[in-house]
Backbone as CSV, one residue per row, in Angstrom:
resi,resn,N_x,N_y,N_z,CA_x,CA_y,CA_z,C_x,C_y,C_z
1,MET,170.176,209.875,107.154,169.255,209.935,108.412,169.939,210.478,109.910
2,ARG,171.612,209.767,109.735,172.273,210.466,111.101,172.511,211.938,110.389
3,ILE,172.924,212.371,109.449,173.188,213.511,109.094,172.060,214.607,109.665
4,SER,170.635,214.128,109.297,169.545,214.687,109.285,169.277,214.886,110.781
5,VAL,169.326,214.334,111.760,168.946,214.150,113.147,168.966,215.977,113.856
6,LYS,170.103,215.948,113.728,170.019,217.438,114.341,169.181,218.639,113.211
7,ALA,169.746,218.663,112.206,168.731,219.595,111.607,167.205,219.494,111.417
8,LEU,166.566,218.304,112.008,165.441,217.574,112.515,165.022,218.876,113.748
9,ALA,165.774,218.422,114.700,165.845,218.812,115.913,165.868,220.515,115.710
10,LEU,166.352,221.013,114.880,166.767,222.177,114.743,165.231,222.674,113.959
11,SER,164.575,222.773,113.209,163.442,222.562,112.738,162.545,223.029,113.606
12,ALA,162.427,221.675,114.157,161.439,221.591,115.258,161.809,222.630,116.227
13,THR,162.906,222.752,116.929,162.600,224.286,117.977,162.510,225.245,117.258
14,ALA,162.515,225.371,116.014,162.362,226.971,115.193,160.507,226.719,114.973
15,LEU,159.801,225.695,114.875,158.489,225.340,114.584,157.492,225.592,115.767
16,MET,158.371,225.079,116.712,157.795,225.352,118.271,158.346,226.885,118.756
17,GLY,158.783,227.451,118.396,159.337,228.478,118.806,159.663,228.930,120.309
18,PHE,160.713,227.878,120.594,161.296,227.704,121.884,161.936,229.209,122.300
19,ALA,162.143,229.790,123.077,162.816,231.223,123.401,164.035,231.354,124.474
20,GLY,163.853,230.162,125.496,164.501,229.833,126.524,163.818,228.944,127.469
21,ALA,163.989,229.016,128.553,163.102,227.768,129.390,162.255,228.115,129.856
22,ALA,161.454,227.069,129.772,159.522,226.998,129.829,159.271,227.448,131.535
23,SER,158.654,228.202,131.381,157.699,228.560,132.377,157.242,227.718,133.098
24,ALA,156.869,226.773,133.100,155.911,226.038,133.865,156.990,224.090,133.207
25,ALA,156.949,223.063,133.985,157.340,222.169,133.551,156.927,221.812,132.278
26,GLU,158.173,220.750,131.624,157.596,220.178,130.282,158.392,218.372,130.108
27,CYS,157.035,217.742,129.348,157.467,216.472,129.714,157.969,216.514,127.698
28,ILE,159.323,215.982,127.655,158.996,215.722,125.970,158.749,213.893,125.847
29,ALA,157.996,214.043,124.908,157.538,212.260,124.232,158.277,212.514,122.896
30,PRO,159.259,211.800,123.187,160.214,211.688,121.542,159.246,210.596,120.449
31,ALA,158.048,210.753,120.500,157.106,210.384,119.094,155.932,210.521,119.331
32,ASN,154.943,210.100,118.446,153.205,210.605,118.424,152.850,210.500,119.354
33,PRO,152.020,210.800,119.394,150.482,210.733,119.913,150.233,209.357,120.154
34,GLY,150.155,208.575,121.439,149.522,206.885,121.774,150.722,206.153,121.794
35,GLY,151.878,205.992,121.812,152.865,205.397,122.001,153.447,205.432,123.434
36,GLY,154.298,204.401,123.625,154.733,204.133,124.993,155.271,205.460,125.701
37,TRP,156.392,206.530,124.349,156.597,207.044,125.472,155.840,208.687,125.699
38,ASP,154.537,208.734,124.806,153.795,209.405,124.930,152.912,209.159,126.320
39,PHE,152.825,207.975,126.564,152.187,207.236,127.786,152.850,207.617,128.841
40,THR,153.538,207.728,128.969,155.086,207.539,130.264,155.081,209.432,130.307
41,CYS,155.089,209.879,129.478,155.136,211.900,129.835,153.656,211.590,130.245
42,ARG,152.761,211.589,129.911,151.043,211.888,129.909,151.032,211.178,131.621
43,GLN,151.094,210.630,131.547,150.700,209.449,133.593,151.559,210.426,134.405
44,ILE,153.274,210.285,133.949,153.820,210.748,134.750,153.870,212.624,135.403
45,ALA,153.415,213.132,134.112,153.197,214.797,134.076,151.889,214.774,135.210
46,GLY,150.653,213.628,134.801,149.710,214.269,135.043,149.088,214.050,136.632
47,ILE,150.374,212.576,136.998,150.436,212.514,138.797,151.084,213.541,139.056
48,MET,152.180,214.081,138.789,152.830,215.048,139.236,152.358,216.253,139.890
49,GLN,150.872,216.703,138.759,150.439,217.634,139.055,149.056,217.255,140.325
50,GLU,148.924,215.903,139.988,147.628,215.355,141.040,147.995,215.250,142.507
51,ILE,148.783,214.708,142.656,149.830,214.996,143.818,150.674,216.065,144.679
52,GLY,150.524,216.850,143.752,150.928,218.056,144.147,152.490,218.600,143.959
53,LEU,152.663,217.786,143.242,154.884,217.989,143.223,154.652,218.750,142.175
54,GLU,153.903,219.439,141.084,153.889,220.718,140.320,152.374,221.593,140.473
55,ALA,152.927,222.728,140.827,151.366,223.653,140.757,150.423,223.688,139.899
56,ASN,151.856,223.748,138.183,150.592,223.908,137.251,150.934,222.554,136.454
57,MET,150.143,223.024,135.649,149.899,221.482,134.321,151.109,221.557,133.914
58,VAL,151.374,220.264,133.716,153.088,219.893,132.926,152.317,219.937,131.464
59,GLN,153.201,220.436,130.698,153.009,220.288,129.308,153.525,219.362,128.803
60,VAL,152.655,218.553,127.872,153.806,217.152,127.050,153.897,217.874,125.740
61,THR,154.858,217.710,125.281,155.348,218.049,124.012,155.454,216.792,123.282
62,ASN,155.087,216.397,121.762,155.655,215.288,121.160,156.304,215.890,120.092
63,LEU,157.698,215.163,120.040,158.685,215.764,119.566,159.348,214.266,118.594
64,ALA,158.494,213.962,118.188,158.747,212.070,117.033,159.811,212.650,115.891
65,GLY,160.592,211.678,115.342,161.588,211.600,114.670,162.968,210.912,115.433
66,ALA,163.460,210.014,114.277,164.520,209.538,114.246,164.585,208.203,115.529
67,GLY,163.701,207.855,115.919,163.203,206.786,116.916,163.841,207.289,118.305
68,GLY,163.601,208.490,118.582,163.782,209.262,119.531,165.221,210.367,119.805
69,GLY,165.746,210.320,118.399,167.010,211.144,118.033,166.746,212.689,117.946
70,VAL,165.685,213.044,117.140,165.040,214.313,117.234,164.907,215.431,118.498
71,ALA,164.278,214.367,119.680,164.380,214.960,120.768,165.269,214.768,121.678
72,PHE,166.642,213.998,121.490,167.781,213.892,122.323,168.722,214.918,122.182
73,ALA,168.418,215.459,120.210,169.236,216.363,119.502,169.067,217.690,120.515
74,GLN,167.298,217.879,120.390,167.126,219.059,120.730,168.153,219.736,122.243
75,VAL,167.313,218.561,123.060,167.463,218.880,124.640,169.313,218.992,124.779
76,VAL,170.207,218.021,124.070,171.668,218.014,124.188,172.072,219.500,123.325
77,GLY,171.663,219.879,122.006,171.872,220.784,121.506,171.099,222.222,121.794
78,GLU,170.350,222.412,122.110,169.299,223.435,122.270,168.872,223.914,123.696
79,ARG,168.383,222.703,124.638,168.312,223.285,126.131,168.725,222.363,127.535
80,ASN,170.307,222.255,126.823,170.847,221.497,127.825,171.403,222.093,129.488
81,THR,170.559,223.411,129.724,170.634,223.740,130.752,169.289,223.994,131.174
82,ASP,168.212,223.698,130.805,166.641,223.687,130.900,166.264,223.182,132.089
83,ALA,165.861,223.615,132.776,165.981,222.703,134.666,164.433,222.441,134.566
84,ASP,163.857,222.827,133.469,162.179,222.841,133.436,161.865,221.658,132.846
85,VAL,162.421,220.858,131.734,161.940,220.053,130.743,162.753,218.875,131.501
86,PHE,161.882,217.709,131.118,162.161,216.089,131.768,161.659,215.290,130.283
87,VAL,162.481,214.176,130.333,162.159,213.647,128.392,161.856,211.940,128.835
88,ALA,160.667,211.340,128.019,160.487,210.064,128.508,161.735,209.326,127.746
89,ALA,161.485,207.925,128.328,162.868,207.260,127.567,162.479,205.982,128.270
90,SER,163.017,205.334,127.266,162.810,203.434,127.461,164.102,202.797,127.262
91,SER,163.777,201.547,127.283,164.866,200.606,126.848,165.289,200.877,125.260
92,ALA,164.424,201.673,124.620,164.775,201.376,123.192,165.741,202.680,122.993
93,THR,165.634,203.436,123.764,166.383,204.882,123.949,167.922,204.250,124.222
94,THR,168.591,203.431,125.343,169.828,202.869,125.684,169.895,201.861,124.470
95,THR,169.384,201.397,124.157,169.462,200.467,122.713,169.977,201.318,121.417
96,ARG,169.321,202.443,121.054,169.950,202.947,119.852,170.846,203.954,120.665
97,LEU,171.200,204.317,121.472,172.567,205.284,121.839,173.692,203.811,121.859
98,ALA,173.484,203.096,121.966,174.431,201.962,122.523,174.845,201.497,120.860
99,GLN,173.750,201.343,120.041,173.882,201.202,118.184,174.449,202.499,117.869
100,ASN,174.790,203.208,118.334,174.907,204.821,117.363,174.084,205.379,116.258
101,ALA,172.681,204.838,116.970,172.096,205.324,116.437,171.445,207.082,116.465
102,TYR,171.892,207.767,117.304,171.978,208.936,117.299,173.354,209.655,116.984
103,ALA,173.459,209.756,115.682,175.314,210.234,115.377,175.404,211.254,116.513
104,GLY,176.733,211.114,116.459,177.115,212.399,117.155,177.228,212.316,118.703
105,MET,175.917,211.907,118.952,175.712,211.839,120.538,175.700,210.724,121.684
106,THR,175.615,210.616,122.583,176.134,209.797,123.691,175.028,209.825,125.160
107,ALA,175.434,208.553,125.674,174.411,208.652,126.925,175.026,209.333,127.690
108,ASP,176.220,210.013,128.220,176.576,211.163,128.719,176.393,212.168,128.734
109,GLN,175.405,212.287,127.771,175.215,213.595,127.263,174.012,214.568,128.191
110,VAL,173.435,213.552,128.897,171.591,213.601,129.579,172.410,212.748,130.917
111,ARG,171.102,213.467,131.881,171.396,213.064,133.125,170.174,211.948,133.318
112,TRP,170.191,210.756,133.354,169.286,209.464,133.425,168.282,209.731,135.209
113,VAL,167.344,210.039,135.199,166.793,210.331,136.458,166.261,209.322,137.320
114,GLY,165.412,208.184,136.387,164.926,206.979,136.849,164.429,206.245,136.029
115,THR,163.626,204.983,136.674,162.617,204.279,135.858,161.864,203.803,136.595
116,ILE,160.536,203.777,136.550,159.761,203.554,137.936,158.723,202.521,137.271
117,GLY,158.830,201.494,136.200,158.443,200.364,135.736,158.355,199.911,134.359
118,GLY,157.912,198.800,133.803,158.491,198.424,133.189,157.600,197.072,132.581
119,ASP,157.414,196.838,130.832,156.933,195.481,130.562,157.790,194.304,130.335
120,PRO,157.727,193.319,131.266,158.709,192.274,131.127,158.989,191.816,130.401
121,GLY,160.147,191.337,130.213,160.516,189.988,128.732,159.812,188.840,129.288
122,VAL,159.578,188.407,128.197,159.253,186.517,128.136,160.126,185.730,127.481
123,ILE,159.905,184.683,127.401,160.599,183.649,126.421,159.345,182.759,127.041
124,VAL,159.058,181.729,125.336,157.807,181.477,125.525,158.097,180.398,124.524
125,VAL,157.039,178.913,124.780,157.281,178.013,124.197,155.721,177.804,123.084
126,ALA,155.614,176.745,122.201,153.795,176.441,122.531,153.956,175.675,123.498
127,ALA,152.560,175.440,123.697,152.323,174.334,124.644,152.395,173.219,124.916
128,ASP,152.689,172.536,123.402,153.322,171.168,123.431,154.580,171.352,122.944
129,SER,155.194,172.098,123.471,156.749,172.066,123.390,157.381,171.193,123.971
130,PRO,158.451,170.371,123.980,159.275,169.811,124.800,160.001,170.309,126.021
131,PHE,160.212,172.036,125.489,161.066,172.372,126.573,160.437,172.511,127.641
132,GLN,160.495,172.454,128.806,159.621,173.024,129.825,159.972,173.783,130.995
133,THR,161.482,174.203,130.968,162.020,174.893,131.712,162.798,175.718,130.503
134,ILE,163.247,177.102,131.339,164.194,177.992,130.455,165.515,176.981,130.202
135,ASN,165.898,176.660,131.463,166.958,175.597,131.183,166.994,174.396,130.138
136,ASP,165.921,173.979,129.900,165.680,173.315,128.952,166.269,173.628,127.622
137,LEU,165.433,175.025,127.503,165.879,175.866,125.959,167.520,176.040,125.974
138,ILE,167.925,176.353,127.064,169.265,177.019,126.885,169.967,175.619,126.134
139,GLU,170.015,174.811,127.498,170.697,173.630,126.705,170.755,172.698,125.797
140,ALA,169.507,173.257,125.199,168.961,173.045,123.258,169.852,173.712,122.567
141,VAL,170.298,174.899,122.847,170.695,175.905,121.961,172.054,175.461,122.599
142,LYS,173.099,175.197,123.624,174.348,174.814,123.573,174.362,173.795,122.765
143,ALA,173.349,172.613,122.201,173.826,171.368,121.899,173.821,171.519,120.413
144,ASP,172.602,172.446,120.049,172.907,172.933,118.672,172.085,174.114,118.404
145,PRO,172.650,175.078,118.102,171.915,176.737,117.864,171.107,176.046,116.489
146,SER,171.746,175.515,115.422,170.563,175.835,114.414,169.311,175.048,114.486
147,ALA,168.975,174.148,115.789,167.758,173.586,115.993,166.835,174.398,116.660
148,VAL,167.235,175.349,117.003,166.536,176.349,117.994,166.410,177.457,117.390
149,ALA,165.485,177.857,116.946,165.160,179.244,116.121,164.151,179.988,116.993
150,PHE,164.170,181.598,117.285,163.644,182.454,118.360,162.955,183.342,117.044
151,ALA,161.367,183.551,117.442,160.807,184.741,116.972,160.492,185.899,117.338
152,GLY,161.170,187.245,117.083,160.426,188.549,117.906,160.300,189.212,117.109
153,GLY,159.580,190.263,117.660,158.511,191.426,117.065,159.446,192.434,116.895
154,SER,160.763,192.383,116.843,161.848,193.682,116.468,162.606,193.431,115.634
155,ALA,163.270,194.153,114.986,164.732,193.698,113.834,165.705,192.917,114.326
156,VAL,166.656,192.351,113.486,167.472,192.022,114.315,168.753,193.118,114.745
157,GLY,169.004,193.141,116.094,169.466,193.357,116.827,168.647,194.520,117.461
158,GLY,167.664,194.338,117.262,166.320,195.148,118.197,165.914,194.719,119.597
159,PHE,165.493,194.756,120.261,165.534,194.746,122.044,164.837,193.231,122.244
160,ASP,163.533,192.244,121.093,163.970,191.405,121.099,164.613,190.243,120.868
161,HIS,165.579,190.929,120.002,166.417,189.915,119.535,168.020,189.796,120.884
162,LEU,168.405,191.246,121.469,169.051,191.254,122.368,168.297,190.628,123.608
163,LYS,167.168,190.694,123.793,167.097,189.237,124.979,167.136,188.316,125.096
164,VAL,167.132,187.737,123.775,167.773,186.336,123.981,169.013,186.360,124.214
165,LEU,170.051,186.786,123.316,171.414,187.281,123.210,172.132,187.338,124.769
166,MET,171.415,188.560,125.462,171.955,188.606,126.647,171.438,187.107,127.592
167,LEU,170.335,186.631,127.580,170.007,186.080,128.572,170.702,184.592,127.827
168,LEU,171.528,184.480,126.996,171.843,182.844,126.894,173.420,183.676,127.182
169,ASN,173.748,184.345,127.058,175.650,184.847,127.592,175.247,185.168,128.839
170,ARG,174.324,185.322,129.827,174.505,185.017,131.036,174.348,183.559,131.187
171,ALA,173.650,182.716,130.816,173.955,181.132,130.656,175.514,180.508,130.562
172,GLY,176.221,181.354,129.508,177.206,180.978,129.325,177.261,180.195,127.779
173,PHE,176.390,180.945,127.386,176.708,180.404,125.672,177.115,182.093,125.114
174,GLU,178.270,181.917,124.302,178.573,183.634,124.008,179.034,183.610,121.845
175,ASP,178.551,182.363,121.585,178.792,182.526,120.089,177.454,183.420,119.576
176,ALA,177.341,184.757,119.947,175.771,184.979,119.356,175.474,185.332,118.112
177,ARG,176.471,185.422,117.232,175.982,184.798,115.713,175.448,183.839,115.428
178,ALA,175.754,182.543,116.214,175.528,181.196,116.133,173.462,181.030,116.237
179,VAL,173.075,181.927,117.087,171.580,182.029,117.351,170.588,182.161,116.428
180,LYS,169.611,181.533,116.086,168.436,181.782,114.693,168.033,182.587,115.506
181,TYR,167.629,184.056,114.479,166.514,184.789,115.088,166.172,185.223,114.188
182,ILE,164.921,185.065,113.735,163.587,185.526,112.843,162.659,186.837,113.540
183,GLY,163.159,187.866,113.031,162.278,189.376,113.133,161.245,189.463,112.282
184,LEU,160.030,189.394,113.359,158.951,189.551,112.128,158.031,191.046,112.906
185,ASP,157.046,191.771,111.963,156.503,192.951,112.325,155.611,192.593,113.893
186,GLY,156.327,192.751,115.095,155.527,192.641,115.482,155.187,191.474,116.880
187,GLY,155.076,191.364,118.232,155.024,190.315,119.002,153.749,189.609,118.813
188,ALA,152.742,190.018,117.856,151.378,188.923,117.436,151.865,187.658,116.497
189,ASP,153.048,188.197,115.459,153.314,187.383,114.057,154.149,186.779,114.716
190,ALA,154.905,187.361,116.333,155.833,186.141,116.462,155.518,184.877,117.494
191,ILE,154.077,185.563,118.188,153.623,184.424,118.962,153.319,183.399,118.102
192,THR,152.593,183.964,117.000,151.611,183.345,115.818,152.585,182.233,115.301
193,GLN,154.033,182.597,114.461,154.728,181.439,114.237,155.409,180.728,115.031
194,THR,155.124,180.821,116.660,155.820,179.866,117.707,154.691,178.843,117.612
195,VAL,153.736,179.281,118.004,152.221,178.160,117.972,152.225,177.580,116.799
196,GLY,152.394,178.335,115.804,152.086,177.375,114.523,153.110,176.252,114.558
197,GLY,154.560,176.433,115.185,155.201,175.168,115.215,156.588,175.738,114.046
198,PHE,156.741,177.238,113.505,157.555,177.314,112.768,158.594,178.169,113.545
199,THR,158.599,178.424,114.338,160.292,178.779,115.309,159.637,177.832,116.915
200,GLN,160.851,177.566,117.453,160.495,176.721,118.519,160.511,177.768,120.271
201,ALA,160.975,178.883,119.899,160.572,180.166,120.989,160.088,181.158,120.394
202,MET,159.419,182.055,121.433,159.359,183.670,121.031,159.776,184.592,122.296
203,THR,160.600,185.617,121.976,161.126,186.565,122.996,160.169,187.810,122.407
204,GLY,159.554,188.054,123.695,158.974,189.241,123.688,158.453,190.021,125.153
205,ASP,157.347,190.513,125.315,156.811,191.307,126.462,155.844,190.681,126.750
206,MET,155.758,190.601,128.035,154.358,190.004,128.752,153.003,190.394,127.945
207,SER,152.941,192.176,128.262,151.628,192.440,127.664,151.618,191.628,126.113
208,GLU,152.153,191.635,125.524,152.014,191.093,124.198,151.297,189.740,124.419
209,ILE,151.317,188.602,125.224,151.201,187.303,125.067,150.030,186.919,126.442
210,GLN,149.413,187.893,127.071,148.652,187.746,127.869,147.590,186.727,127.597
211,GLY,146.858,187.084,126.431,145.593,186.264,126.104,146.192,185.103,125.323
212,PHE,147.405,184.729,124.966,147.504,183.276,124.692,148.127,182.543,126.326
213,ILE,148.220,183.451,127.126,148.328,182.436,128.364,147.150,182.075,129.052
214,ARG,146.196,183.033,128.536,145.264,182.975,129.643,144.370,181.857,128.707
215,SER,144.386,181.521,127.088,143.898,180.648,126.009,144.564,178.732,125.794
216,GLY,145.936,179.340,126.651,146.739,177.939,127.032,147.467,177.277,125.555
217,ASP,147.381,178.294,125.104,148.266,177.926,123.753,149.546,178.083,123.669
218,VAL,150.099,178.683,124.834,151.406,178.835,125.120,152.070,178.394,126.629
219,ARG,153.258,178.276,126.530,153.757,178.085,127.747,154.900,179.108,128.043
220,VAL,154.827,179.668,128.916,155.951,180.770,129.065,157.121,180.331,130.132
221,LEU,158.439,180.672,129.985,159.264,179.307,130.382,160.207,180.214,131.331
222,ALA,160.204,181.284,130.961,160.632,182.853,131.927,160.566,183.819,131.841
223,VAL,159.770,184.528,133.116,159.911,186.346,133.158,160.779,186.600,133.519
224,LEU,161.125,187.612,132.467,162.497,188.198,132.794,162.923,189.439,133.843
225,SER,161.903,189.473,134.791,161.580,190.308,135.600,162.366,190.164,137.100
226,ALA,162.614,190.766,138.043,163.324,190.788,139.058,162.504,190.033,139.857
227,GLU,161.118,189.914,140.349,160.245,188.998,140.844,158.991,188.734,140.030
228,ARG,158.319,188.040,140.613,157.074,187.200,139.480,155.974,188.131,139.578
229,VAL,155.322,188.003,138.427,154.293,189.380,137.388,152.965,188.884,138.390
230,ALA,152.245,190.008,139.397,151.251,189.895,139.446,150.145,189.098,138.576
231,GLY,149.216,188.550,138.916,148.471,188.057,138.021,148.527,186.722,137.308
232,PHE,150.531,187.076,137.904,150.324,185.618,136.621,151.637,184.944,137.527
233,ASP,151.170,184.802,138.534,152.161,184.160,139.447,152.700,182.464,139.264
234,ASP,152.528,181.895,138.549,152.913,180.319,138.566,154.072,180.607,137.203
235,ILE,154.627,181.903,136.546,155.479,181.727,135.664,156.392,182.122,136.482
236,PRO,157.972,181.385,136.761,158.847,181.919,137.190,159.819,182.884,136.781
237,THR,160.818,183.713,137.120,161.371,184.199,136.867,163.110,183.299,136.070
238,ALA,163.534,183.987,134.955,164.749,183.502,134.942,165.439,183.005,136.189
239,ARG,165.865,184.054,137.403,166.441,184.584,138.434,166.324,183.299,139.128
240,GLU,165.201,182.844,139.196,164.976,181.484,139.872,165.347,180.192,139.591
241,GLN,165.406,180.284,138.130,165.916,179.305,137.626,167.608,179.420,137.291
242,GLY,168.523,180.210,138.011,169.509,180.304,137.619,169.981,180.993,136.602
243,VAL,169.273,181.769,136.162,170.209,182.707,134.909,169.766,184.216,135.510
244,ASP,170.669,184.614,135.967,170.623,186.268,136.599,170.156,187.194,135.490
245,MET,168.928,187.204,135.190,168.682,188.032,133.778,167.346,188.795,134.505
246,VAL,167.586,189.933,133.937,166.320,190.646,134.222,166.151,191.632,133.020
247,ALA,165.322,191.908,132.033,164.839,192.501,130.779,163.640,192.984,130.921
248,MET,163.675,194.451,131.330,162.290,195.185,131.278,162.357,196.108,130.134
249,ASN,161.422,196.370,129.341,161.144,197.573,128.724,160.926,198.593,129.611
250,TRP,161.979,198.985,130.434,161.253,199.789,131.309,160.927,201.383,130.686
251,ARG,160.493,202.291,131.450,160.053,203.620,131.349,160.470,204.324,132.584
252,GLY,160.999,205.227,131.839,161.628,206.215,132.495,162.213,207.514,131.958
253,LEU,162.946,208.459,132.501,162.764,209.446,132.488,164.588,210.227,132.317
254,TYR,164.685,211.470,131.385,166.259,211.856,131.559,165.814,213.196,131.755
255,VAL,166.688,214.071,131.420,166.564,215.507,131.610,167.966,215.989,131.662
256,PRO,168.418,217.537,130.894,169.554,217.752,130.393,170.670,217.485,130.752
257,GLY,171.476,217.558,130.383,172.762,217.260,130.840,173.766,218.585,131.880
258,GLY,172.925,219.580,131.307,173.889,220.829,132.044,173.219,221.512,133.123
259,VAL,172.061,220.530,133.711,171.333,221.001,134.766,172.361,220.772,136.225
260,SER,171.684,221.460,136.826,172.779,221.333,138.358,172.692,220.227,139.101
261,ASP,173.149,219.952,140.256,172.776,218.489,141.048,171.350,218.522,141.637
262,GLU,171.268,220.185,141.922,170.179,219.842,143.042,168.597,220.409,141.876
263,VAL,168.542,220.545,140.681,167.862,220.354,139.716,167.677,219.173,139.599
264,TYR,168.980,218.136,139.260,168.712,216.593,139.045,168.220,215.887,140.432
265,ALA,168.295,216.427,141.749,168.212,215.672,142.532,166.304,215.891,142.964
266,GLY,166.409,216.769,142.301,164.806,217.198,142.543,163.861,216.387,141.497
267,TRP,164.071,216.456,140.726,163.305,215.226,139.653,163.783,213.981,139.900
268,ALA,164.565,213.850,140.490,164.818,212.429,141.111,163.773,212.107,142.389
269,ASP,163.923,212.726,143.147,162.986,213.217,144.070,161.064,212.885,143.682
270,LYS,161.092,213.838,143.223,159.571,213.851,142.358,159.277,212.641,141.516
271,LEU,160.081,211.826,140.683,160.162,210.800,140.281,159.710,209.112,141.456
272,ALA,160.560,209.486,142.201,160.142,208.642,143.272,158.901,208.279,144.148
273,GLN,158.560,210.129,143.873,157.320,209.912,144.711,156.205,209.608,143.831
274,VAL,156.433,210.036,142.668,154.752,209.101,141.404,155.632,207.844,141.592
275,ALA,156.435,207.164,141.671,156.718,205.633,141.936,156.080,204.999,142.784
276,ALA,155.520,206.104,144.328,155.563,205.598,145.212,153.665,205.638,145.015
277,SER,153.269,206.614,144.330,151.652,206.640,144.535,151.157,205.847,144.252
278,GLU,149.586,205.763,144.890,148.326,204.613,144.057,148.273,205.309,142.899
279,GLN,148.091,206.255,142.131,148.011,206.678,141.122,148.488,206.072,140.126
280,TRP,150.177,205.798,140.062,151.249,205.087,139.267,150.880,203.574,139.840
281,GLN,150.203,202.890,140.935,150.102,201.681,141.007,148.924,201.341,139.879
282,THR,147.932,202.190,140.309,146.544,201.892,139.210,146.916,201.537,137.498
283,ALA,147.905,202.734,137.221,148.322,203.007,135.625,149.268,201.889,135.343
284,MET,150.140,201.297,136.124,150.623,200.028,135.994,149.801,198.842,135.717
285,ALA,148.950,198.810,136.943,148.011,197.528,136.716,146.950,197.629,135.709
286,GLU,146.920,198.733,134.906,145.681,198.561,133.676,146.572,198.941,132.668
287,ASN,148.077,198.861,132.594,148.703,199.170,131.251,149.277,197.944,131.260
288,GLY,149.227,196.481,132.150,150.311,195.676,132.069,151.643,195.421,132.735
289,LEU,152.194,196.955,133.169,153.307,197.221,133.371,153.605,196.214,134.918
290,ALA,154.825,196.151,134.971,155.747,195.675,136.343,156.247,196.726,137.044
291,PRO,156.161,196.686,138.684,157.381,197.418,139.190,158.534,197.250,138.828
292,TYR,159.418,198.321,138.469,160.801,198.331,138.175,161.004,199.782,138.573
293,THR,161.753,199.741,139.646,162.077,201.342,140.087,163.773,201.243,140.664
294,LEU,164.568,202.043,139.610,165.509,202.697,140.338,165.695,204.290,139.999
295,ILE,166.282,204.715,140.975,166.298,206.555,140.589,167.653,206.622,141.336
296,GLY,168.276,207.991,140.340,169.243,208.841,140.588,170.344,207.715,140.086
297,ALA,171.585,207.595,141.182,172.330,207.257,140.947,172.693,205.675,140.603
298,ASP,171.202,204.970,140.936,171.315,203.460,140.952,170.781,203.160,139.258
299,PHE,170.423,204.383,138.626,169.347,204.666,137.497,170.525,204.379,136.369
300,GLU,171.480,205.766,136.801,172.755,205.762,136.270,173.699,204.757,135.818
301,ALA,174.071,203.838,137.193,174.974,202.845,136.743,174.181,202.047,135.988
302,PHE,173.029,201.635,136.285,171.997,200.860,135.422,171.959,200.800,133.785
303,VAL,171.885,202.018,133.486,171.898,202.979,131.973,173.607,202.554,131.768
304,ARG,174.190,202.587,132.516,175.717,202.569,131.683,176.334,201.118,131.555
305,ASP,175.976,200.622,132.490,175.900,198.735,132.277,175.150,198.082,131.222
306,ASN,173.827,198.737,131.133,173.060,198.688,129.926,173.715,198.584,128.563
307,ILE,174.065,199.569,128.459,174.646,200.202,127.238,175.666,199.041,126.478
308,ALA,176.531,199.214,128.028,177.761,198.604,127.358,177.857,196.959,127.056
309,GLU,176.573,196.267,127.672,176.330,194.944,127.604,175.735,195.453,126.389
310,ILE,175.048,195.817,125.493,173.978,195.932,124.194,175.307,196.440,123.064
311,THR,176.046,197.212,123.381,177.299,197.828,122.661,178.237,196.403,122.443
312,GLU,178.134,196.098,123.231,179.452,194.551,123.075,179.118,193.553,122.590
313,ILE,177.587,192.892,122.403,176.236,191.990,122.175,176.178,192.493,120.451
314,SER,176.027,194.134,120.276,175.686,194.726,118.871,177.140,194.565,118.021
315,LYS,178.183,194.540,119.031,179.339,194.024,117.694,179.715,192.770,117.427
316,GLU,178.902,192.084,118.508,179.613,190.866,118.058,178.352,189.905,116.971
317,ILE,177.117,190.938,116.642,176.042,190.358,115.599,176.657,190.594,114.207
318,GLY,177.387,192.180,114.307,177.649,192.966,113.063,177.228,194.234,113.130
319,ILE,175.873,194.572,114.015,174.809,195.451,113.853,176.214,196.966,113.879
320,ILE,177.321,196.793,114.836,178.091,198.095,114.687,179.606,197.309,114.425
321,GLN,180.323,198.536,114.320,181.820,198.067,114.199,182.425,197.968,115.397
């Protein structure tokens, strides 16, 4: 796969017939229709047009492959100075960059525009669990890591796994290899394992567990957002409980690395206006997202720090050398 990413990107370019910079704005969703990146592109593109930021319809292009690597390779290699293109990104993008999944490519080859929302991470236990707070759970791990198993909907080294490791690290527990994590096929399987008593806690996203919260099957020990989530105001953040940890499956954009500062600032300004729009507030509410806005330099600093942290933890658990 590492060799094929650029080849796939070149093939995609040939098939799509790019002859130069697009005459109208284009958003690349690095996956097939229906997923999170597709949602990000279509929502942001539609709102840009609706509120008058783009005179013409913004084209959405689905360019799947290599977990976002095909799109990344095409932008870096074929469209590096294209001022009309922007690309949907998420926590999966930075995780894969940190773990060298986009072979030969790095985060500094593009320019990170911003994030304007995200799916908050959560740490969940069964309703009858003895753990009442996130600190109860953390202290149990510190006392005996083998006695606390976490279930998550991503593979080992994926974002659900990393959320737990980063949380524990911020709380002073640094032996990442000692943490028991069971990667399952999606959040539904992970929460079922926890409710059934097969694991002591679940790590996932708020959107995955809302039904279980309402049914009373689970207790959310902490939401990993900067503020409490609307509609779930009784659930405390990790920060409130003394652990400075925010883990959002953020939704944002990057643009080619070769665009001018003026072009970059223009996209940043447009994204900030989308974030402030009524239309985006509605889209977040309807899709279980929470506000999470970092634009321009603030977002670039976030991406840099996020990749450094994921790289360090990934080395500790043997995902990368």
